[in-house]
Amino acid sequence: MTAARNIQNIALIGFMGTGKSTVGRLIAEQLRFDFLDTDVLIEQRSGKRITEIFAQNGETAFRELEAQLVAELAARTQTIISTGGGLPTNPANLASLKAHSLVICLWASPERIYERVREQSHRPLLNDSDPLGKIRALLTAREKFYKQADVLINSDLRSAREVAQQVVNQFRLVTNPRK
Ligand code: S3P
């Protein structure tokens, strides 16, 4: 069975381009929590961009850095944690996040994701001759992990502010059910 939970934080999981960082910053502002982005922390610590880590050390090395970082997050309180899109595909990462965070998955259709990421080049997994096909394939493969979140929110038809408000409402319901 799942371990006992002590929910202190909010973790945002979900595919690239679903708005985790934008929404996470809005939630942090509203709740006056810290904001932390796992990709940014990995880049700061390694002194390399994610694309360089993938190119020079490989995806497996990147996943190890992610797992190390997730283990450290257990000490955090009052923090909004925005995670890299592939992070919850490691079940240990998801289990670890769930011990201290309400885990929210932001969901979007492949077409909407493609619209959001098409002008960007910092995501090695989407530097592909058929990025939309790659998005569809990865989303299908990852769906089972994303659906293990406590709450799933579709960001296709909502503004970042609306999504952020939904997350805040869910968090208040769980941490302070009487209000
Ligand atoms: C990845 C998503 C990226 C980043 C890396 C791998 C993935 O993060 O961690 O490029 O496997 O989906 P974002 O979801 O913040 O773009």
Coordinates of C-alpha atoms and ligand atoms in Angstrom, one line a residue:
M1 CA 0.0 0.0 0.0
T2 CA 1.0 3.6 -0.4
A3 CA 3.0 5.2 2.4
A4 CA 1.5 7.8 4.8
R5 CA 1.3 11.3 3.3
N6 CA 2.2 14.6 4.8
I7 CA 1.2 17.1 2.2
Q8 CA 3.3 20.3 2.4
N9 CA 3.9 21.1 -1.2
I10 CA 2.4 21.0 -4.7
A11 CA 4.1 19.1 -7.5
L12 CA 3.1 19.8 -11.0
I13 CA 3.7 16.9 -13.4
G14 CA 2.8 16.6 -17.1
F15 CA 4.1 16.6 -20.6
M16 CA 6.4 19.3 -22.0
G17 CA 4.4 22.4 -23.0
T18 CA 1.4 21.9 -20.7
G19 CA 2.2 25.1 -18.7
K20 CA 3.8 23.7 -15.6
S21 CA 6.2 26.5 -15.1
T22 CA 3.8 29.3 -15.9
V23 CA 1.1 27.9 -13.7
G24 CA 3.5 27.0 -10.9
R25 CA 4.8 30.6 -10.6
L26 CA 1.2 31.8 -10.4
I27 CA 0.4 29.4 -7.6
A28 CA 3.5 30.2 -5.8
E29 CA 2.6 33.9 -5.9
Q30 CA -0.9 33.3 -4.7
L31 CA 0.0 31.0 -1.8
R32 CA 3.3 32.8 -1.1
F33 CA 5.2 29.5 -1.5
D34 CA 8.7 29.0 -3.0
F35 CA 8.9 28.0 -6.6
L36 CA 11.3 25.4 -7.9
D37 CA 11.8 23.9 -11.4
T38 CA 13.6 20.6 -11.5
D39 CA 15.1 21.4 -15.0
V40 CA 16.4 24.8 -13.9
L41 CA 18.0 23.3 -10.8
I42 CA 19.6 20.5 -12.8
E43 CA 21.0 23.1 -15.2
Q44 CA 22.3 25.3 -12.4
R45 CA 24.0 22.5 -10.6
S46 CA 25.6 20.8 -13.6
G47 CA 26.5 24.1 -15.3
K48 CA 25.1 22.7 -18.5
R49 CA 21.9 23.1 -20.5
I50 CA 19.5 20.1 -20.6
T51 CA 20.4 19.7 -24.4
E52 CA 24.1 19.5 -23.5
I53 CA 23.5 16.9 -20.8
F54 CA 21.5 14.8 -23.2
A55 CA 24.1 15.2 -26.0
Q56 CA 27.2 14.7 -23.8
N57 CA 26.1 12.3 -21.1
G58 CA 22.9 10.7 -22.5
E59 CA 19.3 10.6 -21.3
T60 CA 20.1 7.9 -18.6
A61 CA 22.5 10.3 -16.9
F62 CA 19.9 13.1 -17.0
R63 CA 17.3 10.7 -15.4
E64 CA 19.8 9.9 -12.6
L65 CA 20.2 13.6 -11.9
E66 CA 16.4 14.0 -11.8
A67 CA 16.1 11.1 -9.4
Q68 CA 18.8 12.4 -7.0
L69 CA 17.1 15.8 -7.0
V70 CA 13.6 14.3 -6.3
A71 CA 15.0 12.4 -3.3
E72 CA 16.2 15.8 -1.8
L73 CA 12.8 17.4 -2.2
A74 CA 11.5 15.4 0.7
A75 CA 12.9 18.1 3.0
R76 CA 10.9 20.9 1.3
T77 CA 7.9 22.6 2.7
Q78 CA 5.6 25.3 1.2
T79 CA 7.1 24.8 -2.2
I80 CA 5.6 24.6 -5.7
I81 CA 7.6 22.0 -7.6
S82 CA 7.5 22.1 -11.4
T83 CA 8.9 18.9 -12.8
G84 CA 10.4 17.9 -16.1
G85 CA 8.0 16.0 -18.4
G86 CA 9.7 12.6 -18.1
L87 CA 10.3 12.7 -14.4
P88 CA 7.2 10.8 -13.3
T89 CA 8.0 7.9 -15.7
N90 CA 10.2 6.7 -12.9
P91 CA 7.8 5.2 -10.3
A92 CA 10.2 5.9 -7.4
N93 CA 10.0 9.6 -8.3
L94 CA 6.3 9.7 -8.3
A95 CA 6.1 7.8 -5.0
S96 CA 8.6 10.1 -3.4
L97 CA 6.7 13.3 -4.6
K98 CA 3.4 11.9 -3.3
A99 CA 4.8 11.5 0.2
H100 CA 5.1 15.3 0.7
S101 CA 3.1 16.9 -2.2
L102 CA -0.3 17.1 -3.7
V103 CA 0.5 15.8 -7.2
I104 CA -1.3 17.7 -10.0
C105 CA -1.0 16.7 -13.7
L106 CA -1.5 19.3 -16.3
W107 CA -2.9 17.6 -19.5
A108 CA -3.1 19.0 -23.0
S109 CA -3.8 17.5 -26.5
P110 CA -0.9 16.7 -28.7
E111 CA -1.9 19.5 -31.1
R112 CA -2.0 22.1 -28.4
I113 CA 1.3 20.9 -27.1
Y114 CA 2.8 21.1 -30.5
E115 CA 1.5 24.7 -31.0
R116 CA 3.2 25.7 -27.7
V117 CA 6.6 24.1 -28.3
R118 CA 7.1 24.4 -32.0
E119 CA 9.1 27.6 -31.9
Q120 CA 11.4 26.3 -29.1
S121 CA 14.5 24.2 -29.4
H122 CA 15.6 23.5 -25.8
R123 CA 13.9 20.1 -25.6
P124 CA 16.1 17.4 -27.0
L125 CA 13.3 14.8 -27.2
L126 CA 11.4 17.0 -29.6
N127 CA 14.3 17.8 -32.0
D128 CA 12.8 15.2 -34.3
S129 CA 11.8 15.2 -38.0
D130 CA 8.2 14.6 -36.9
P131 CA 7.7 16.4 -33.6
L132 CA 4.0 16.0 -33.6
G133 CA 4.3 12.2 -34.1
K134 CA 6.9 12.1 -31.3
I135 CA 4.6 14.0 -29.0
R136 CA 1.7 11.6 -29.7
A137 CA 3.9 8.6 -29.2
L138 CA 5.5 9.9 -25.9
L139 CA 2.1 11.0 -24.6
T140 CA 0.6 7.5 -25.2
A141 CA 3.6 5.8 -23.6
R142 CA 3.4 8.2 -20.5
E143 CA -0.3 8.4 -20.0
K144 CA -0.3 5.6 -17.4
F145 CA 2.2 7.6 -15.3
Y146 CA 0.6 11.0 -15.6
K147 CA -2.8 9.5 -14.6
Q148 CA -1.4 8.5 -11.3
A149 CA -1.5 12.1 -10.2
D150 CA -4.0 13.1 -7.5
V151 CA -5.7 15.5 -9.8
L152 CA -5.7 15.8 -13.6
I153 CA -6.4 19.2 -15.1
N154 CA -6.9 19.8 -18.8
S155 CA -5.1 23.0 -19.8
D156 CA -6.4 23.1 -23.4
L157 CA -9.3 25.3 -22.8
R158 CA -8.3 27.2 -19.7
S159 CA -6.0 30.1 -19.1
A160 CA -2.9 29.7 -16.9
R161 CA -4.7 31.8 -14.3
E162 CA -7.8 29.5 -14.3
V163 CA -5.6 26.4 -14.0
A164 CA -3.7 27.9 -11.2
Q165 CA -6.9 28.8 -9.3
Q166 CA -8.1 25.2 -9.7
V167 CA -4.9 23.9 -8.2
V168 CA -5.0 26.3 -5.3
N169 CA -8.7 25.2 -4.6
Q170 CA -7.7 21.6 -4.6
F171 CA -4.7 22.2 -2.3
R172 CA -6.9 24.1 0.2
L173 CA -9.5 21.4 0.1
V174 CA -6.9 18.7 1.0
T175 CA -4.8 20.7 3.5
N176 CA -7.6 22.6 5.2
P177 CA -10.9 20.7 4.4
R178 CA -13.1 22.7 6.7
K179 CA -12.6 26.1 5.1
Ligands
S3P1 C1 11.6 16.1 -20.8 C2 11.0 17.3 -20.5 C3 11.7 18.6 -20.3 C4 13.1 18.2 -19.8 C5 13.8 17.3 -20.7 C6 13.1 16.0 -20.9 C7 10.7 14.9 -21.1 O1 11.1 19.3 -19.3 O2 13.1 17.7 -18.5 O3 14.0 18.0 -22.0 O4 11.3 13.8 -21.0 O5 9.5 15.1 -21.3 P1 9.7 20.2 -19.6 O6 8.5 19.3 -19.4 O7 9.7 21.2 -18.5 O8 9.8 20.8 -20.9

